mmCIF file of C-alpha atoms in Angstrom:
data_model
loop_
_atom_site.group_PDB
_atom_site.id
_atom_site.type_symbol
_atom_site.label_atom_id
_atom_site.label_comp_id
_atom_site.label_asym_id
_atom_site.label_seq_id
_atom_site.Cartn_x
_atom_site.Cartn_y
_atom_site.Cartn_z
ATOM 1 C CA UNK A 50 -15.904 -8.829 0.246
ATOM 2 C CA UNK A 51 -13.743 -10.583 3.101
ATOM 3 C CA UNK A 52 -10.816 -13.058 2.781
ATOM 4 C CA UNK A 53 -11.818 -16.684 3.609
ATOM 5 C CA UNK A 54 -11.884 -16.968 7.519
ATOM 6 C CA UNK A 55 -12.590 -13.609 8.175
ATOM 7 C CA UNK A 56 -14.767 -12.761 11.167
ATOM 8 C CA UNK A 57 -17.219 -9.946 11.658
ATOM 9 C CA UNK A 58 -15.384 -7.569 13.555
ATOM 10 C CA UNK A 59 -11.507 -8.421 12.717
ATOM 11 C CA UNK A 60 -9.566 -5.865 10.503
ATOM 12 C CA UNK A 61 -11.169 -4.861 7.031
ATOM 13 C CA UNK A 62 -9.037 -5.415 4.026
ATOM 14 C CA UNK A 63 -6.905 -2.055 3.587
ATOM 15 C CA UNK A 64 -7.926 0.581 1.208
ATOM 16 C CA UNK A 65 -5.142 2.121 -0.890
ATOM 17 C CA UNK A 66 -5.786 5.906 -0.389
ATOM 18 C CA UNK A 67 -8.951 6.022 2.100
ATOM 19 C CA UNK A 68 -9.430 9.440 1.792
ATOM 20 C CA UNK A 69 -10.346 10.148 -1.678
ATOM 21 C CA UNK A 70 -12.725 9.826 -4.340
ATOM 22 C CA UNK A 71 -12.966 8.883 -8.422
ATOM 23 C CA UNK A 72 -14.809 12.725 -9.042
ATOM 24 C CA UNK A 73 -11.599 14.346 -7.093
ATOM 25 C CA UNK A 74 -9.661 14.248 -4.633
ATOM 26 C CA UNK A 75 -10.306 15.889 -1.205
ATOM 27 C CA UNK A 76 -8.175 15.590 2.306
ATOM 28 C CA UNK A 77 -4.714 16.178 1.123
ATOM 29 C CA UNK A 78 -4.868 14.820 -2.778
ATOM 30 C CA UNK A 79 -5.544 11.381 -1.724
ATOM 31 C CA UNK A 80 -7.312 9.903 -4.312
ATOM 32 C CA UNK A 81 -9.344 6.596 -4.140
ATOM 33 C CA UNK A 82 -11.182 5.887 -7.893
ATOM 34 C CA UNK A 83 -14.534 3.979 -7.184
ATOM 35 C CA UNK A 84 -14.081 0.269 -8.913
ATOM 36 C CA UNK A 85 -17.676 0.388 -9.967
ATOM 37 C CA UNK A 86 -16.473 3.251 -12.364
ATOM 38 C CA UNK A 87 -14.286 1.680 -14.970
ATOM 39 C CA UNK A 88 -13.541 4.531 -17.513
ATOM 40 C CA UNK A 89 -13.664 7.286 -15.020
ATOM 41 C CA UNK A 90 -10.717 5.253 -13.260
ATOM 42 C CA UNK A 91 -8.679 4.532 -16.642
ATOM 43 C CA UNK A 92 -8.809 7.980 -17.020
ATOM 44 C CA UNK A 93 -7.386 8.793 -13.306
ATOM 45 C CA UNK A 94 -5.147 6.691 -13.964
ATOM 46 C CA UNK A 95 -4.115 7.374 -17.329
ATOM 47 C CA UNK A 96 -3.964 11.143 -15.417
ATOM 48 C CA UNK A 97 -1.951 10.260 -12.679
ATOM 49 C CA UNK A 98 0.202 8.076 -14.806
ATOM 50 C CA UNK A 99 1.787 11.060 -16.914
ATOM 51 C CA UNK A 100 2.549 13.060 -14.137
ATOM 52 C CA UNK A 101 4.281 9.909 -12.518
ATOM 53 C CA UNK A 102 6.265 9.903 -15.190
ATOM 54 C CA UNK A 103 6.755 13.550 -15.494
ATOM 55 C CA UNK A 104 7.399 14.040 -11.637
ATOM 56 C CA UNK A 105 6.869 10.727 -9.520
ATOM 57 C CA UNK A 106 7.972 12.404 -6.452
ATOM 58 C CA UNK A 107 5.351 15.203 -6.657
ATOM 59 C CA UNK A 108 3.051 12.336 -7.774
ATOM 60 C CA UNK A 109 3.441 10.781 -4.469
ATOM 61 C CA UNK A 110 2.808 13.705 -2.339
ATOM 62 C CA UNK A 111 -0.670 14.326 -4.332
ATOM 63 C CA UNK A 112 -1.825 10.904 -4.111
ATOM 64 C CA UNK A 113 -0.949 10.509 -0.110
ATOM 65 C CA UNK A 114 -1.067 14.000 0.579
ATOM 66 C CA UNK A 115 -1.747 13.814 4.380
ATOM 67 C CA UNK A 116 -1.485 10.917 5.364
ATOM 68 C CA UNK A 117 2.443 10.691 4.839
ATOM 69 C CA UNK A 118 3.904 11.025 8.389
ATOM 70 C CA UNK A 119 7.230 12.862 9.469
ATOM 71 C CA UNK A 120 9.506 9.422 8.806
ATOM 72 C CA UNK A 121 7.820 9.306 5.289
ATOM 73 C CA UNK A 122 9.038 13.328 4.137
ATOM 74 C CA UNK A 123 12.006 12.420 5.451
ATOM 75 C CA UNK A 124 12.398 9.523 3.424
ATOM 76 C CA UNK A 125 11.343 11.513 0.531
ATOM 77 C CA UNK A 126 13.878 14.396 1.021
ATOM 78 C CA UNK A 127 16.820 11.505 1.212
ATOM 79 C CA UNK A 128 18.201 11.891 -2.300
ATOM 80 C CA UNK A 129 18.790 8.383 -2.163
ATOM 81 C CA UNK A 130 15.648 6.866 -1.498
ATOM 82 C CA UNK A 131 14.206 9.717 -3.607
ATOM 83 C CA UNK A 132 16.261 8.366 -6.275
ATOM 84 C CA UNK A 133 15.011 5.006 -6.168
ATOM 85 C CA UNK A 134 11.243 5.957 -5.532
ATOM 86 C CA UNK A 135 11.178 8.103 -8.520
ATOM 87 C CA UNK A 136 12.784 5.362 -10.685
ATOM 88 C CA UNK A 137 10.124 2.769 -8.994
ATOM 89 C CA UNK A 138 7.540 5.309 -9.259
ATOM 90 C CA UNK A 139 8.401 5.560 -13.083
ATOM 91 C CA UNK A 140 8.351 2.099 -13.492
ATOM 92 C CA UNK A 141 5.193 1.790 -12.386
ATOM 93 C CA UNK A 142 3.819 4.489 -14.397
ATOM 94 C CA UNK A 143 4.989 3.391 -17.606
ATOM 95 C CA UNK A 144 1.519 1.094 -18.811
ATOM 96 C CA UNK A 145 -0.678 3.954 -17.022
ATOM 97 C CA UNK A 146 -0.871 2.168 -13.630
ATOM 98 C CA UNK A 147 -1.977 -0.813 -14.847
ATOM 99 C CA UNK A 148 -0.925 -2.825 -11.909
ATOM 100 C CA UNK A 149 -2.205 -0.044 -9.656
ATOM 101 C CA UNK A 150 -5.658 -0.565 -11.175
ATOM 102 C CA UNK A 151 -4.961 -4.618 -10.971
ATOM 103 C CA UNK A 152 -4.732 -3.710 -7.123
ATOM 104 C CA UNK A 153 -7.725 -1.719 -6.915
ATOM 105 C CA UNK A 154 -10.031 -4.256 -8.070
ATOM 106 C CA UNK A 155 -8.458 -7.406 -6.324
ATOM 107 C CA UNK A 156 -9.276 -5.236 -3.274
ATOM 108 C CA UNK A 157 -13.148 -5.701 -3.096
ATOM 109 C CA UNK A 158 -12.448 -9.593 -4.016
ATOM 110 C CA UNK A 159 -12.418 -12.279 -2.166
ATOM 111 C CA UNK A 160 -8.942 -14.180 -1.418
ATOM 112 C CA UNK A 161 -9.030 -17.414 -3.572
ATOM 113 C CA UNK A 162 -7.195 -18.951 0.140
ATOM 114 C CA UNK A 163 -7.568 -18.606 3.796
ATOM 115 C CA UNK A 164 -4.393 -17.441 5.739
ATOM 116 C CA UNK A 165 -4.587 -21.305 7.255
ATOM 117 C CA UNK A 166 -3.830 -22.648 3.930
ATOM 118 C CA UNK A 167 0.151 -20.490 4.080
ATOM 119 C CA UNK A 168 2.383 -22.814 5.097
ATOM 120 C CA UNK A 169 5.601 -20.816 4.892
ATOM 121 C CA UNK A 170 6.852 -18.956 7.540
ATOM 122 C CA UNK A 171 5.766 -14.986 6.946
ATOM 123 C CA UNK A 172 7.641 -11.786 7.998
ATOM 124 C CA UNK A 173 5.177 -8.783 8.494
ATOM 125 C CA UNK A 174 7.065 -5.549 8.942
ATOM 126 C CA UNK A 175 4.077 -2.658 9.907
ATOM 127 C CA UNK A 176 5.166 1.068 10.803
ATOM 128 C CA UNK A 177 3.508 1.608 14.025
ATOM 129 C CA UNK A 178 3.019 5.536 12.230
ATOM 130 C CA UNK A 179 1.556 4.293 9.110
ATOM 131 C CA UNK A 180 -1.396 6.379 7.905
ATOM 132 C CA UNK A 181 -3.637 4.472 5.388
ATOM 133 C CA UNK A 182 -3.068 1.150 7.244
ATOM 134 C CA UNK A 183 -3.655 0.983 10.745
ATOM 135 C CA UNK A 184 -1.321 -1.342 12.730
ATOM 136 C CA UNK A 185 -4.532 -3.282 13.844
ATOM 137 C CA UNK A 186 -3.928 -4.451 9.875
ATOM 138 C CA UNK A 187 -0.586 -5.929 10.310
ATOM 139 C CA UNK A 188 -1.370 -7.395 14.173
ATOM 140 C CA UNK A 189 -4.545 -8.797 12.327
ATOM 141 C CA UNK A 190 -2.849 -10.310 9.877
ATOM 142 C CA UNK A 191 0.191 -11.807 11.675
ATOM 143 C CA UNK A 192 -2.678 -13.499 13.990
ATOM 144 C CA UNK A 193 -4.511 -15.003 11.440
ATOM 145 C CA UNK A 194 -1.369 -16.934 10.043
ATOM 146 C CA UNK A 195 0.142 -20.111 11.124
ATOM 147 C CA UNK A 196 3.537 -19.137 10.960
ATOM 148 C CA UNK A 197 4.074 -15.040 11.160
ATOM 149 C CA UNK A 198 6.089 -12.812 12.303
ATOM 150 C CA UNK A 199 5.247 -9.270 13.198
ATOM 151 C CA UNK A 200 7.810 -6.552 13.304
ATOM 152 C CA UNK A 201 6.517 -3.431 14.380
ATOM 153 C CA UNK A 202 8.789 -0.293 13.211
ATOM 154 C CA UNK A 203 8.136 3.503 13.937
ATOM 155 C CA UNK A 204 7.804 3.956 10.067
ATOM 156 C CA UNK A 205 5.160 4.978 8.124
ATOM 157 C CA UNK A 206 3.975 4.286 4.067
ATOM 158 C CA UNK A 207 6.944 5.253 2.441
ATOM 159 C CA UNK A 208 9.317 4.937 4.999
ATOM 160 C CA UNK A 209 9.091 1.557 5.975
ATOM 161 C CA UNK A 210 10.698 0.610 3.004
ATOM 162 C CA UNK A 211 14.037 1.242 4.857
ATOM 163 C CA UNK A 212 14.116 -1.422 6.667
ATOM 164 C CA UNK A 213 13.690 -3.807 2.899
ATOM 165 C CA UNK A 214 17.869 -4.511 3.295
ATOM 166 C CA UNK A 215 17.612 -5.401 7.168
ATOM 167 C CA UNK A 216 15.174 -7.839 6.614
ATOM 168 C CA UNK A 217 16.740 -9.039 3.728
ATOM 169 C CA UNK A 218 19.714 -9.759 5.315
ATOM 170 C CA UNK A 219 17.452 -11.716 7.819
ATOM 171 C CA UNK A 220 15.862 -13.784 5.511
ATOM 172 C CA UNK A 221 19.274 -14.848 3.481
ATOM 173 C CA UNK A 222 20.310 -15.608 6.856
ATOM 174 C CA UNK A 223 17.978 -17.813 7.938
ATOM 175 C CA UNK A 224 17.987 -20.106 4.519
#
């Protein structure tokens, strides 16, 4: 399913973890459960869940696996961002990914607006080395809003969470 307004051709929706499947995952431990198969994704998640509690970080490498670029290791092996990943991670992981699943399925939905319809100015910050969404995504996006803003860093997935104070500091500013 597209979002209102979108044309044949323009950007898909992004997929979570493109490279895997609900029966296993394959490429580097991405995993991608199939929406059409509801217990055999509670039980992924219910799977992946535990050990994101037991060890988020490992978690993370397993479910990207490959598609985490040099910037996102790195950001991984800084004990303070690890720190706060894990605890996120954990967060996440305490109802079993329920949110995670939540995602999943408002993926293959359609948007109940078109981008016309957001009125407030919108700050898109894309790593031009992100791995499971392409920058096309982000420049797709942007274009499709009345009022965006594209910043395009050299992060990737994980990484370009860095750059959450910066633009925080931004957008206080600008109030």
């Amino acid at each position: 399913a597209r979002p209102p307004g979108h044309r044949r051709g323009a950007a898909r929706e992004p997929r979570p973890c493109p490279a895997g499947r609900a029966d296993g995952p394959r490429r580097g431990g991405a995993v991608r459960p199939r929406p059409s198969d509801p217990d055999g994704l509670a039980q992924l998640l219910a799977g992946l869940g535990q050990l994101m509690r037991d060890d988020p970080l490992d978690a993370a490498r397993q479910m990207l696996g490959e598609h985490l670029c040099a910037a996102d290791l790195a950001a991984i092996d800084n004990p303070a961002y690890a720190a706060a990943m894990a605890a996120s991670l954990q967060e996440s992981a305490r109802q079993d990914l329920l949110g995670y699943a939540q995602d999943l399925a408002s993926l293959g939905a359609p948007w109940p607006f078109g981008c016309d319809q957001v009125h407030q100015p919108v700050v898109l910050v894309h790593g031009r080395a992100h791995r499971i969404v392409p920058l096309r995504h982000g420049e797709a996006l942007a274009a499709a809003l009345p009022d965006a803003a594209l910043q395009i860093t050299e992060d990737g997935h994980l990484s370009v969470l860095a750059q959450l104070p910066a633009l925080a500091t931004t957008l206080l500013g600008a109030r």
